[in-house]
Amino acid sequence: MTLPVVALGLIGFAIVVYALTGGADFGAGVWHLLATGPRAKDQRKAVAQAIGPVWEANHVWILFALILLFTCFPGAFVAIASELNVPITLVLGGIVLRGSAFVFRSYGMLAATGKLWWNAVFGLTSVSTPLCLGIMVGGMSAGGDWASPFAFAVGVLALVIFAFLAAVYLACVTAGELREDFRRRAIAAGILAGVVAVGVNLLAADAAPRVYGNLTDGALRKLLLFGTQALALGTLAALFLRRVAIARFGAIVQVAAILASWGLAMDGTLVLSETFPIEAAASPPEVLRTALAISAGGAALLTPALVYLMRVFRGGASPG
Amino acid sequence: MAISLGFHILFAVAGMAMPVLLLTAELAWQRTRDPEWIELAVRWAKGTAILFAVGAVSGTVLSFELGLLWPGFMEHGALIGVPFTLEGFAFFFEAIFLGVYLYGRERISPGMRVFSVAAIAASGLASGVFVMAVNAFMQSPAGIDDPDPWIAFRSPAFPYQAVHMALAAYLSVAFLLAGIHAAGLLRSPGSALHRKALKIALAFAIPLAPLQLVSGDLSAKYVADDQPIKFAAMEAHFRTAERAPLHVGGLPDVEARELRGALPLPGFLSFLAHGDFESEVLGLEEFPEELWPNVTFVHVAFEVMVVAGGAMVLASLVAAFLWIRRRRAPENRWFLRALVLLAPAGLIATEAGWMVAEVGRQPWIIRGVLRTADAVTTNEGVIYPLVGFSLLYVLLGVSVVVLLRRHVFAAEEGR
């Protein structure tokens, strides 16, 4: 394995972890917005407690992917930023507004109308940001064309998948009726995700022929694709049977597998209006080596800290 | 980008310095077991949480803007990647322990509380230092022909800038808190909470202000040597002269190559630049005008920084004098009022100093290597997001101030 491949793999890893953690935080925001029924207030509270202590640490994964991208593949970073500048700008606006809205509403210093207003901002940006993140992924797969039905469909898929993940996680940290609420939401989002995925597939054949063709090219990719579909069904079954812990495991593996399939289908090339084969777009080897060495050292420091964070908050945080 | 940076820097400063003050309050509690220290720590922590979150998300905008607005600069992305990668890890560490400390304070032991807040303080400082390495590289890119990933740390500007910025962060926040709690004491005299808070803030401000003066002087001598154009612009020094005068105040007239309405102190500029009253100081006339930054802007920003810094040095000397004479932290009403006035002084000096460094470097984005005009995007549509983000920052800035105001004074009325 060459250095650029390792670096790209690390970026991919950061993106997967971001989807599994930060993505779920967005999804939790969606359920905050859509809280309904007699327990709407409790649902909102569960969401705020679950993401409060961790969302800032989760957010760092995207920063990480970004920093590694501009360190290791500066040309590709510039190309992505300039071709996708509209969805990126919307993502950024969403991230800034959402994070601010969350802390503003969390610290109990707001008057009632202010809280209502910032709650609305938090909910809406929790929907718009994953949508735009998905549109970016769609744009990167389709020659930089993000203003297309295909890219929009990928955006919707990202939104629904994040909401699905969040509902599964929330079902695991709640109990009783509240858990049932989130379990039902997880099933609904899971089924919806399947429907949207079929739609994305149909559009991809035309809009992103290269990636579409690659998806089923070769045994490994075929296995990954069918494995993902089997996992999705298994996860839904676990949810029906109320085995939420198994469903959580299934959901995590499934989302990681979806992203891995996409990453492999990109075939080591960024498909923008100008393609970037990774070997050619990489920084000099000593820069890659240093960035990877720092990442290894950093991981050694961070892993115990992350484990500690999770242990402290096992079973949800106390209201902040 | 400048607007984003100018906005972010205020929150970054709070993110670097607040944990150090929190650590002091936690340690004071460990020593005395006086519950008021804990109450103070909890209140500061809530404020920190808001500032840190806004700092974190505005920092994300910055890293994307590098690509959106400065494609030319990112051609050198590999060279600034190492400090930014390190910064990413430091920030990660900070975010983890901030979550532990803010949300888990009832679940962890007091010893772990001290450890978490110390970890936040250390990684906050590290982040600041790594970012300054990138900035130092832009000011003075030593050895750019030899692509070494650690190049940014070898910039001769790095030690000066890192120390000056770290002190600026601590000093700004010390004065901000001193002003806030002085206002609290004026409202409710005798409040033990405000008294304790003021004591910590002044204990930081008193030694830091003179130290910053020394660091500023060393930085000025370095800039005079390594970046003479910037130094001449800071001082609006047009003509090369021996025994050059230091001008206080005044507005430069660039056309006439003169500084109008300033008070000259003969020989002091030579002393400031090279530690010798007789030495020669290069003027702007030595350099082609196309390499000059906006002299008026740089000079005025520099004066603002010096005035704000001078006021803080003076206030810290007075505070030390009162403290020693009374043997307890000063509470004279006139002095508290002065502290309220000085609350924003550190932040103003930080912003002004940053403008001196950045505008003083123009027309270069990486001095001597890349011109700003060649690095900036050619996409004209960027004006819309720029306006949008500026409006967003105004909204958030106002919200933060309103919230923190309520936070500081609400608990007051509850007491």
XYZ file of C-alpha atoms in Angstrom:
735
model
C 0.000 0.000 0.000
C 1.380 3.381 -0.961
C 1.468 6.425 1.308
C -1.265 8.351 -0.551
C -3.563 5.330 -0.277
C -2.956 5.136 3.477
C -3.623 8.865 3.803
C -6.814 8.583 1.772
C -7.866 5.618 3.896
C -7.376 7.698 7.039
C -9.513 10.490 5.599
C -12.146 7.891 4.737
C -12.000 6.563 8.299
C -12.556 10.059 9.711
C -15.534 10.540 7.389
C -17.076 7.224 8.469
C -16.658 8.057 12.161
C -18.089 11.519 11.540
C -21.147 9.997 9.887
C -21.597 7.578 12.795
C -21.198 10.241 15.521
C -21.697 13.743 14.145
C -24.195 12.410 11.600
C -26.252 10.881 14.382
C -26.157 14.242 16.196
C -27.827 15.798 13.145
C -30.351 12.992 13.114
C -31.100 13.590 16.789
C -31.789 17.216 15.873
C -34.297 15.980 13.298
C -36.157 14.061 16.023
C -35.977 17.133 18.212
C -37.786 19.018 15.454
C -40.272 16.218 14.805
C -41.029 15.444 18.455
C -44.742 14.623 18.650
C -47.298 12.850 20.814
C -47.828 12.891 24.569
C -44.105 12.491 25.253
C -42.843 15.198 22.884
C -41.194 17.070 25.740
C -39.418 13.948 27.010
C -38.242 13.156 23.495
C -36.669 16.595 23.197
C -35.053 16.219 26.584
C -33.591 12.824 25.687
C -32.091 14.314 22.518
C -30.533 17.270 24.329
C -29.075 15.004 27.021
C -27.661 12.539 24.536
C -25.820 15.040 22.345
C -24.891 17.713 24.916
C -21.617 16.266 26.193
C -20.389 14.738 22.942
C -21.369 16.906 19.981
C -18.262 19.068 20.050
C -15.930 16.066 20.132
C -18.008 14.428 17.376
C -17.770 17.547 15.277
C -13.973 17.384 15.317
C -13.996 14.350 12.986
C -15.074 16.461 10.013
C -12.414 19.043 10.839
C -9.959 16.230 10.893
C -10.965 14.861 7.511
C -10.704 18.403 6.199
C -7.261 19.120 7.650
C -5.868 15.824 6.383
C -7.384 16.509 2.978
C -5.715 19.880 2.605
C -2.438 18.642 4.066
C -2.202 15.511 1.961
C -4.147 16.508 -1.183
C -4.155 20.321 -1.369
C -5.129 20.448 -5.057
C -8.144 18.218 -4.504
C -9.192 20.320 -1.515
C -9.163 23.466 -3.641
C -11.069 21.734 -6.446
C -13.768 20.459 -4.077
C -14.060 23.823 -2.375
C -14.431 25.762 -5.602
C -16.744 23.407 -7.478
C -19.025 22.676 -4.544
C -18.865 26.106 -2.951
C -22.630 26.571 -2.744
C -23.475 23.401 -0.784
C -20.303 23.864 1.303
C -21.345 27.375 2.245
C -24.779 26.117 3.251
C -23.182 23.327 5.304
C -20.983 25.875 7.083
C -23.846 28.249 7.782
C -25.808 25.294 9.115
C -22.965 24.104 11.357
C -22.402 27.571 12.818
C -26.078 28.301 13.428
C -26.836 24.842 14.741
C -23.980 24.694 17.244
C -24.698 28.188 18.496
C -28.441 27.517 18.725
C -27.779 24.365 20.718
C -25.655 26.030 23.386
C -27.882 29.093 23.496
C -30.943 26.972 24.215
C -29.118 24.566 26.536
C -27.956 26.943 29.200
C -31.331 28.068 30.420
C -30.687 31.785 30.126
C -33.223 32.369 27.380
C -36.686 33.825 27.700
C -39.491 31.553 26.420
C -39.770 33.156 22.970
C -36.009 33.152 22.550
C -35.902 29.468 23.360
C -38.655 28.752 20.835
C -36.767 30.665 18.171
C -33.390 29.016 18.759
C -35.106 25.619 18.976
C -36.510 26.233 15.512
C -33.076 27.252 14.206
C -31.549 24.125 15.731
C -34.203 21.862 14.173
C -34.097 23.408 10.716
C -30.303 23.418 10.435
C -30.306 19.795 11.644
C -32.276 19.030 8.470
C -30.552 21.358 6.015
C -26.955 20.467 6.938
C -27.094 16.681 6.309
C -29.062 17.414 3.144
C -26.236 19.622 1.890
C -23.550 17.158 3.045
C -25.272 14.494 0.956
C -25.514 16.885 -1.972
C -21.730 17.352 -1.719
C -21.204 13.585 -1.859
C -23.561 13.417 -4.836
C -21.714 16.260 -6.525
C -18.349 14.599 -5.987
C -19.668 11.409 -7.602
C -21.223 13.135 -10.605
C -18.487 15.266 -12.099
C -19.036 18.233 -9.780
C -22.667 18.662 -10.778
C -24.416 19.187 -7.464
C -27.530 20.959 -8.763
C -29.111 17.770 -10.033
C -31.937 15.462 -8.953
C -29.311 12.789 -8.291
C -27.281 14.915 -5.873
C -30.469 16.028 -4.154
C -31.560 12.407 -3.779
C -28.189 11.580 -2.170
C -28.829 14.505 0.183
C -32.193 13.091 1.198
C -30.594 9.668 1.662
C -27.953 11.149 4.009
C -30.666 12.928 5.990
C -32.796 9.803 6.371
C -29.816 7.597 7.264
C -28.649 10.036 9.952
C -32.166 10.177 11.375
C -32.275 6.364 11.353
C -28.935 6.115 13.196
C -30.027 8.676 15.775
C -33.341 6.923 16.450
C -31.530 3.615 16.982
C -29.009 5.212 19.379
C -31.761 7.031 21.253
C -33.750 3.817 21.636
C -30.678 2.342 23.329
C -30.258 5.106 25.914
C -33.930 5.518 26.829
C -36.427 3.168 28.482
C -40.115 2.327 28.595
C -42.553 4.237 26.414
C -39.883 6.676 25.292
C -37.809 3.790 23.946
C -40.850 2.535 22.026
C -41.240 6.006 20.474
C -37.694 5.971 19.177
C -37.868 2.323 18.121
C -40.915 3.054 15.960
C -39.173 6.070 14.499
C -36.097 3.961 13.717
C -38.220 1.416 11.840
C -39.960 4.134 9.838
C -36.660 5.844 8.981
C -35.044 2.506 8.090
C -37.803 1.633 5.622
C -37.732 5.136 4.165
C -33.950 4.888 3.761
C -34.410 1.700 1.704
C -36.928 3.418 -0.579
C -34.689 6.466 -1.076
C -31.679 4.224 -1.726
C -33.555 2.544 -4.589
C -34.314 5.988 -6.013
C -30.666 7.050 -5.746
C -29.631 3.875 -7.538
C -32.027 4.514 -10.425
C -30.769 8.075 -10.870
C -27.098 7.105 -10.490
C -27.041 5.026 -13.680
C -27.421 8.214 -15.715
C -26.006 10.912 -13.456
C -22.873 9.174 -12.162
C -22.252 6.313 -14.596
C -18.650 5.810 -13.592
C -19.315 5.367 -9.871
C -22.462 3.382 -10.620
C -20.557 0.963 -12.803
C -17.830 0.588 -10.200
C -20.300 -0.261 -7.420
C -20.778 -3.806 -8.670
C -17.415 -4.243 -10.336
C -15.382 -7.011 -8.721
C -16.114 -9.607 -6.074
C -15.220 -7.494 -3.025
C -17.510 -4.658 -4.059
C -20.339 -7.034 -4.912
C -19.969 -8.720 -1.551
C -19.967 -5.368 0.258
C -23.072 -4.200 -1.591
C -25.090 -7.326 -0.948
C -23.769 -7.555 2.594
C -25.051 -4.049 3.218
C -28.487 -4.962 1.966
C -28.592 -8.080 4.136
C -27.441 -6.038 7.138
C -30.179 -3.475 6.550
C -32.816 -6.195 6.640
C -31.233 -7.758 9.723
C -31.178 -4.438 11.541
C -34.843 -3.844 10.773
C -35.665 -7.332 12.026
C -33.789 -6.674 15.281
C -35.802 -3.475 15.715
C -39.067 -5.363 15.180
C -37.974 -7.886 17.805
C -37.050 -5.064 20.252
C -33.384 -6.107 20.337
C -32.140 -2.510 20.268
C -28.519 -3.236 21.185
C -28.201 -5.659 18.258
C -29.919 -3.108 16.025
C -27.398 -0.475 17.082
C -24.514 -2.735 16.124
C -26.188 -3.562 12.809
C -26.875 0.095 12.048
C -23.269 1.107 12.714
C -21.797 -1.612 10.503
C -24.381 -0.920 7.821
C -23.667 2.830 7.615
C -19.916 2.182 7.612
C -20.419 -0.352 4.808
C -22.488 2.076 2.728
C -19.734 4.690 2.940
C -17.055 2.098 2.245
C -18.913 0.953 -0.887
C -19.082 4.517 -2.080
C -15.407 5.110 -1.276
C -14.334 1.991 -3.171
C -16.578 2.885 -6.107
C -14.797 6.220 -6.365
C -11.817 4.044 -7.262
C -9.141 6.323 -5.821
C -10.207 9.212 -7.999
C -12.138 12.351 -7.216
C -14.710 12.668 -9.968
C -15.028 16.397 -10.421
C -14.981 18.255 -13.724
C -11.267 17.530 -13.588
C -10.382 14.135 -12.132
C -7.784 13.675 -9.414
C -6.023 10.324 -9.352
C -4.769 10.209 -5.788
C -1.155 9.316 -6.477
C -0.716 12.396 -8.648
C -2.633 14.773 -6.371
C -0.758 13.855 -3.179
C 1.668 16.097 -1.295
C 5.379 15.173 -1.163
C 6.016 11.887 0.688
C 7.728 13.529 3.684
C 4.611 15.616 4.310
C 2.385 12.547 4.120
C 4.709 10.626 6.403
C 4.710 13.407 8.980
C 0.930 13.850 8.858
C 0.444 10.099 9.303
C 2.977 9.964 12.143
C 1.222 12.834 13.943
C -2.092 11.079 13.428
C -0.724 7.879 14.942
C 0.708 9.737 17.941
C -2.472 11.743 18.340
C -4.593 8.619 18.197
C -2.523 7.087 20.999
C -3.298 10.134 23.168
C -6.910 10.529 22.130
C -8.166 6.981 22.357
C -7.999 6.732 26.174
C -9.573 10.202 26.453
C -12.447 9.220 24.150
C -13.008 5.964 26.017
C -13.090 7.924 29.267
C -15.640 10.387 27.819
C -17.904 7.529 26.791
C -17.583 5.821 30.156
C -18.496 8.973 32.052
C -21.633 9.450 29.995
C -22.768 5.857 29.628
C -26.535 6.066 30.047
C -26.905 9.728 29.136
C -25.803 12.977 30.695
C -27.329 14.874 33.540
C -29.153 17.977 32.316
C -26.564 20.651 31.570
C -12.061 35.719 5.694
C -10.763 38.626 7.750
C -14.230 39.038 9.216
C -14.423 35.357 10.098
C -10.955 35.493 11.635
C -11.648 38.680 13.534
C -14.777 37.051 14.936
C -13.118 33.729 15.699
C -10.088 35.263 17.424
C -12.268 36.665 20.236
C -13.686 33.227 20.999
C -10.330 31.525 20.557
C -8.850 33.886 23.132
C -11.603 32.960 25.602
C -11.093 29.278 24.828
C -7.384 29.571 25.639
C -7.649 31.613 28.810
C -10.924 30.732 30.540
C -9.774 27.193 31.434
C -6.739 28.622 33.238
C -8.994 30.808 35.392
C -11.347 27.873 35.940
C -8.391 25.781 37.024
C -7.464 28.453 39.561
C -10.983 28.471 41.000
C -11.015 24.660 41.208
C -7.633 24.601 42.926
C -8.749 27.320 45.343
C -11.705 25.125 46.238
C -9.433 22.104 46.762
C -7.384 24.141 49.199
C -10.119 25.961 51.143
C -13.281 23.848 50.538
C -15.148 27.135 50.412
C -18.315 26.379 48.323
C -18.234 29.818 46.772
C -15.211 28.847 44.686
C -17.306 26.030 43.216
C -20.180 28.370 42.515
C -17.788 30.687 40.746
C -16.338 27.806 38.719
C -19.820 26.655 37.670
C -20.800 30.133 36.541
C -17.583 30.657 34.615
C -17.945 27.201 33.098
C -21.367 28.022 31.661
C -20.011 31.148 30.047
C -17.022 29.197 28.731
C -19.310 26.561 27.215
C -21.080 29.169 25.115
C -17.888 30.893 24.016
C -16.148 27.611 23.231
C -19.018 26.293 21.131
C -19.219 29.444 19.043
C -15.423 29.394 18.699
C -15.471 25.768 17.552
C -18.074 26.233 14.849
C -16.611 29.517 13.584
C -13.228 27.753 13.371
C -14.759 25.200 10.998
C -15.792 28.004 8.678
C -12.188 29.189 8.629
C -10.734 25.884 7.529
C -13.213 25.629 4.666
C -12.636 29.248 3.685
C -8.970 28.452 3.078
C -10.103 26.439 0.085
C -13.075 28.587 -0.917
C -11.318 31.941 -0.897
C -7.589 31.253 -1.114
C -6.967 28.567 -3.730
C -3.541 30.092 -4.462
C -2.539 29.912 -0.821
C -3.529 26.269 -0.610
C -0.943 25.385 -3.249
C 1.325 25.670 -0.226
C -1.169 23.632 1.797
C 1.328 20.864 2.395
C 3.616 23.271 4.250
C 1.037 24.503 6.729
C -0.612 21.113 7.024
C 1.535 19.871 9.895
C 0.724 22.664 12.363
C -2.948 22.435 11.380
C -2.956 18.658 11.869
C -1.437 19.147 15.319
C -4.007 21.830 16.013
C -6.764 19.411 15.034
C -5.576 16.930 17.646
C -5.193 19.580 20.326
C -8.694 20.791 19.611
C -10.053 17.256 19.770
C -8.479 16.760 23.175
C -9.913 20.048 24.336
C -13.434 19.181 23.144
C -13.364 15.790 24.873
C -12.349 17.148 28.251
C -14.673 20.103 27.923
C -17.544 17.627 27.534
C -16.305 15.718 30.588
C -15.878 18.841 32.698
C -19.032 20.729 31.723
C -21.513 17.892 31.617
C -19.911 15.404 33.938
C -18.873 17.555 36.869
C -21.285 15.746 39.187
C -20.147 12.343 37.993
C -16.397 12.674 38.327
C -14.146 13.104 41.341
C -12.773 16.552 42.254
C -9.319 15.319 41.260
C -10.599 14.354 37.808
C -12.236 17.787 37.566
C -8.870 19.427 38.081
C -7.277 17.047 35.582
C -9.925 17.731 32.908
C -9.747 21.470 33.238
C -5.945 21.347 33.194
C -6.148 19.233 30.021
C -8.460 21.834 28.470
C -6.083 24.645 29.414
C -3.025 22.814 28.066
C -4.621 21.848 24.766
C -6.107 25.333 24.360
C -2.630 26.817 24.711
C -1.209 24.223 22.318
C -3.870 25.054 19.706
C -3.022 28.725 19.918
C 0.700 28.026 19.549
C 0.167 25.762 16.500
C -1.994 28.353 14.780
C 0.640 30.996 15.457
C 3.183 28.748 13.735
C 1.100 28.989 10.553
C 0.833 32.736 10.927
C 4.563 33.094 11.624
C 5.265 31.125 8.447
C 3.162 33.638 6.500
C 5.088 36.533 8.056
C 8.534 35.065 7.614
C 8.738 31.867 5.556
C 12.316 30.853 6.266
C 13.622 28.029 4.110
C 10.641 27.726 1.788
C 12.787 26.218 -0.945
C 13.414 23.161 1.153
C 10.074 21.411 1.623
C 10.312 20.322 5.242
C 6.956 19.495 6.867
C 8.055 21.241 10.082
C 8.976 24.412 8.210
C 6.371 26.596 9.939
C 7.988 26.014 13.328
C 11.343 27.171 11.995
C 10.066 30.620 11.130
C 12.058 33.205 13.114
C 8.781 34.992 13.883
C 7.305 31.935 15.601
C 8.618 32.293 19.184
C 7.800 36.014 19.316
C 4.315 35.612 17.941
C 3.458 32.545 20.016
C 4.448 34.200 23.304
C 2.841 37.538 22.452
C -0.423 35.882 21.428
C -0.622 33.552 24.438
C -0.011 36.446 26.837
C -2.575 38.518 24.920
C -5.188 35.799 25.382
C -4.645 35.493 29.127
C -4.405 39.238 29.651
C -7.531 40.021 27.598
C -9.641 37.547 29.504
C -8.210 38.639 32.872
C -9.212 42.249 32.158
C -12.580 41.237 30.731
C -13.438 39.268 33.870
C -11.992 41.940 36.148
C -14.295 44.468 34.449
C -17.351 42.219 34.655
C -16.868 41.384 38.310
C -15.943 44.975 39.172
C -19.324 45.904 37.716
C -20.874 43.182 39.870
C -19.188 44.577 42.984
C -20.372 48.084 42.163
C -23.937 46.761 41.916
C -23.835 44.653 45.038
C -20.952 45.781 47.236
C -19.552 43.106 49.480
C -20.599 40.162 47.277
C -18.139 37.452 48.228
C -18.479 35.779 44.836
C -17.521 38.865 42.846
C -14.754 39.614 45.317
C -13.225 36.182 44.792
C -13.585 36.428 41.027
C -11.971 39.844 40.955
C -9.129 38.551 43.073
C -8.303 35.779 40.590
C -8.635 38.090 37.601
C -6.334 40.711 39.112
C -3.859 38.079 40.264
C -3.464 37.181 36.588
C -3.571 40.719 35.240
C -0.917 42.198 37.550
C 2.067 40.112 36.414
C 0.866 39.534 32.844
C 0.530 43.168 31.777
C 4.203 44.047 32.399
C 5.281 40.722 30.893
C 3.308 41.544 27.765
C 5.118 44.880 27.628
C 8.455 43.044 27.578
C 7.224 40.555 24.975
C 5.903 43.433 22.862
C 9.263 45.175 23.032
C 11.142 42.021 21.991
C 8.667 41.471 19.149
C 9.147 45.061 17.963
C 12.934 44.620 17.889
C 12.510 41.409 15.915
C 10.094 43.039 13.431
C 12.459 45.997 12.998
C 15.200 43.540 11.992
C 13.327 40.989 9.941
C 10.350 42.932 8.549
C 11.550 46.552 8.292
C 8.702 47.637 5.992
C 6.107 46.571 8.530
C 8.021 48.240 11.341
C 8.273 51.504 9.401
C 4.551 51.353 8.611
C 3.659 50.702 12.261
C 5.535 53.821 13.256
C 4.642 55.748 10.076
C 8.386 56.271 9.715
C 8.914 57.532 6.168
C 12.537 58.680 6.079
C 15.570 56.699 7.121
C 17.250 58.416 10.054
C 19.765 57.930 12.827
C 18.525 58.862 16.285
C 15.026 58.402 14.887
C 12.174 59.917 16.901
C 9.271 57.904 18.257
C 6.007 59.582 17.288
C 3.073 59.486 19.625
C -0.320 59.831 17.933
C -0.747 61.607 14.613
C -2.198 60.680 11.249
C 0.115 59.775 8.356
C -0.169 61.753 5.123
C 1.131 59.145 2.687
C 1.184 61.521 -0.312
C 3.423 64.005 1.502
C 5.383 61.237 3.271
C 4.703 62.896 6.596
C 3.122 62.174 9.907
C 0.934 65.080 11.006
C -0.014 66.103 14.515
C 2.300 63.708 16.317
C 4.485 64.296 19.352
C 8.111 63.288 18.575
C 10.367 61.726 21.213
C 13.880 62.025 19.687
C 15.957 58.882 19.573
C 13.288 56.664 21.116
C 12.398 54.893 17.877
C 16.053 53.939 17.387
C 16.085 52.658 20.946
C 12.859 50.733 20.425
C 14.104 49.164 17.220
C 17.698 48.322 18.087
C 18.186 49.145 21.787
C 20.458 52.081 20.940
C 19.382 55.748 20.799
C 21.860 56.558 18.013
C 21.124 53.656 15.659
C 19.729 54.006 12.162
C 16.114 53.052 11.463
C 15.132 52.319 7.859
C 12.215 54.396 6.613
C 9.538 53.474 4.086
C 11.405 55.501 1.431
C 13.960 52.686 1.171
C 11.349 50.358 -0.316
C 9.277 50.596 -3.499
C 5.873 51.999 -2.723
C 4.135 48.959 -4.253
C 5.500 46.937 -1.346
C 4.033 49.263 1.286
C 1.029 48.186 3.268
C -1.740 50.694 4.027
C 0.402 52.946 6.237
C -2.452 54.890 7.830
C -4.319 51.749 8.785
C -1.278 49.940 10.203
C -0.099 52.992 12.143
C -3.500 53.702 13.699
C -4.030 50.026 14.605
C -0.587 49.961 16.190
C -1.327 53.102 18.225
C -4.628 51.611 19.391
C -2.825 48.479 20.551
C -0.176 50.486 22.370
C -2.728 52.755 24.075
C -4.914 49.841 25.178
C -1.844 47.902 26.340
C -0.438 50.933 28.154
C -3.726 51.456 29.977
C -3.646 47.842 31.117
C -0.046 48.110 32.316
C -0.946 51.252 34.264
C -4.037 49.617 35.771
C -2.060 46.561 36.814
C 0.597 48.729 38.497
C -2.115 50.649 40.388
C -3.762 47.356 41.351
C -0.460 45.985 42.644
C 0.170 49.173 44.619
C -3.304 49.126 46.221
C -3.070 45.406 46.940
C 0.299 45.703 48.688
C -0.738 48.771 50.698
C -4.053 47.330 51.933
C -2.814 43.744 51.986
C -5.983 42.619 50.181
C -7.402 42.875 46.674
C -8.408 46.486 45.916
C -12.072 47.470 46.098
C -11.918 51.260 45.864
C -14.964 52.372 43.920
C -12.972 54.630 41.593
C -10.675 51.748 40.786
C -13.591 49.381 40.147
C -15.074 51.938 37.763
C -11.772 52.148 35.919
C -11.706 48.355 35.619
C -15.215 48.393 34.128
C -14.009 50.864 31.518
C -10.966 48.710 30.791
C -12.970 45.474 30.404
C -12.695 45.413 26.591
C -9.129 46.840 26.513
C -7.435 43.476 26.102
C -9.752 42.322 23.353
C -9.352 45.637 21.547
C -5.561 45.381 21.811
C -5.678 41.788 20.516
C -7.766 42.733 17.488
C -5.625 45.797 16.775
C -2.391 43.836 17.156
C -3.644 41.154 14.835
C -4.524 43.824 12.259
C -1.001 45.258 12.536
C 0.469 41.816 11.860
C -1.839 40.964 8.947
C -2.343 44.308 7.210
C 1.309 45.168 7.856
C 2.291 42.112 5.814
C 0.426 43.269 2.699
C 0.758 43.097 -0.289
C 1.974 39.590 0.536
C -0.014 36.672 1.918
C 3.216 34.715 2.366
C 5.840 37.405 2.600
C 8.172 37.482 -0.394
C 6.611 34.320 -1.849
C 2.978 34.848 -2.732
C 0.983 38.020 -3.220
C -2.482 38.222 -1.704
C -3.933 39.214 -5.059
C -2.537 36.048 -6.657
C -3.826 33.780 -3.898
C -7.399 34.974 -3.755
C -10.193 33.217 -5.597
C -11.289 34.560 -8.968
C -14.855 33.474 -8.350
C -16.850 36.697 -8.035
C -19.866 34.994 -6.500
C -18.060 34.772 -3.163
C -19.428 38.161 -2.180
C -22.818 36.657 -1.271
C -21.592 34.135 1.288
C -19.238 36.794 2.665
C -22.111 39.169 3.301
C -24.194 36.291 4.631
C -21.527 35.199 7.091
C -20.934 38.755 8.244
C -24.625 39.146 9.048
C -24.595 35.760 10.764
C -21.645 36.807 12.930
C -23.371 40.035 13.905
C -26.445 38.035 14.952
C -24.366 35.543 16.938
C -22.170 38.211 18.500
C -25.189 40.148 19.725
C -26.812 36.948 21.018
C -23.682 35.926 22.913
C -23.364 39.345 24.541
C -27.046 39.406 25.512
C -26.868 35.877 26.936
C -23.685 36.447 28.881
C -25.041 39.721 30.261
C -28.104 37.919 31.486
C -25.922 35.120 32.839
C -23.705 37.502 34.798
C -26.479 39.611 36.248
C -29.351 37.107 36.512
C -27.743 35.103 39.302
C -27.175 38.450 40.980
C -30.852 39.253 41.281
C -31.599 35.694 42.390
C -29.339 36.116 45.409
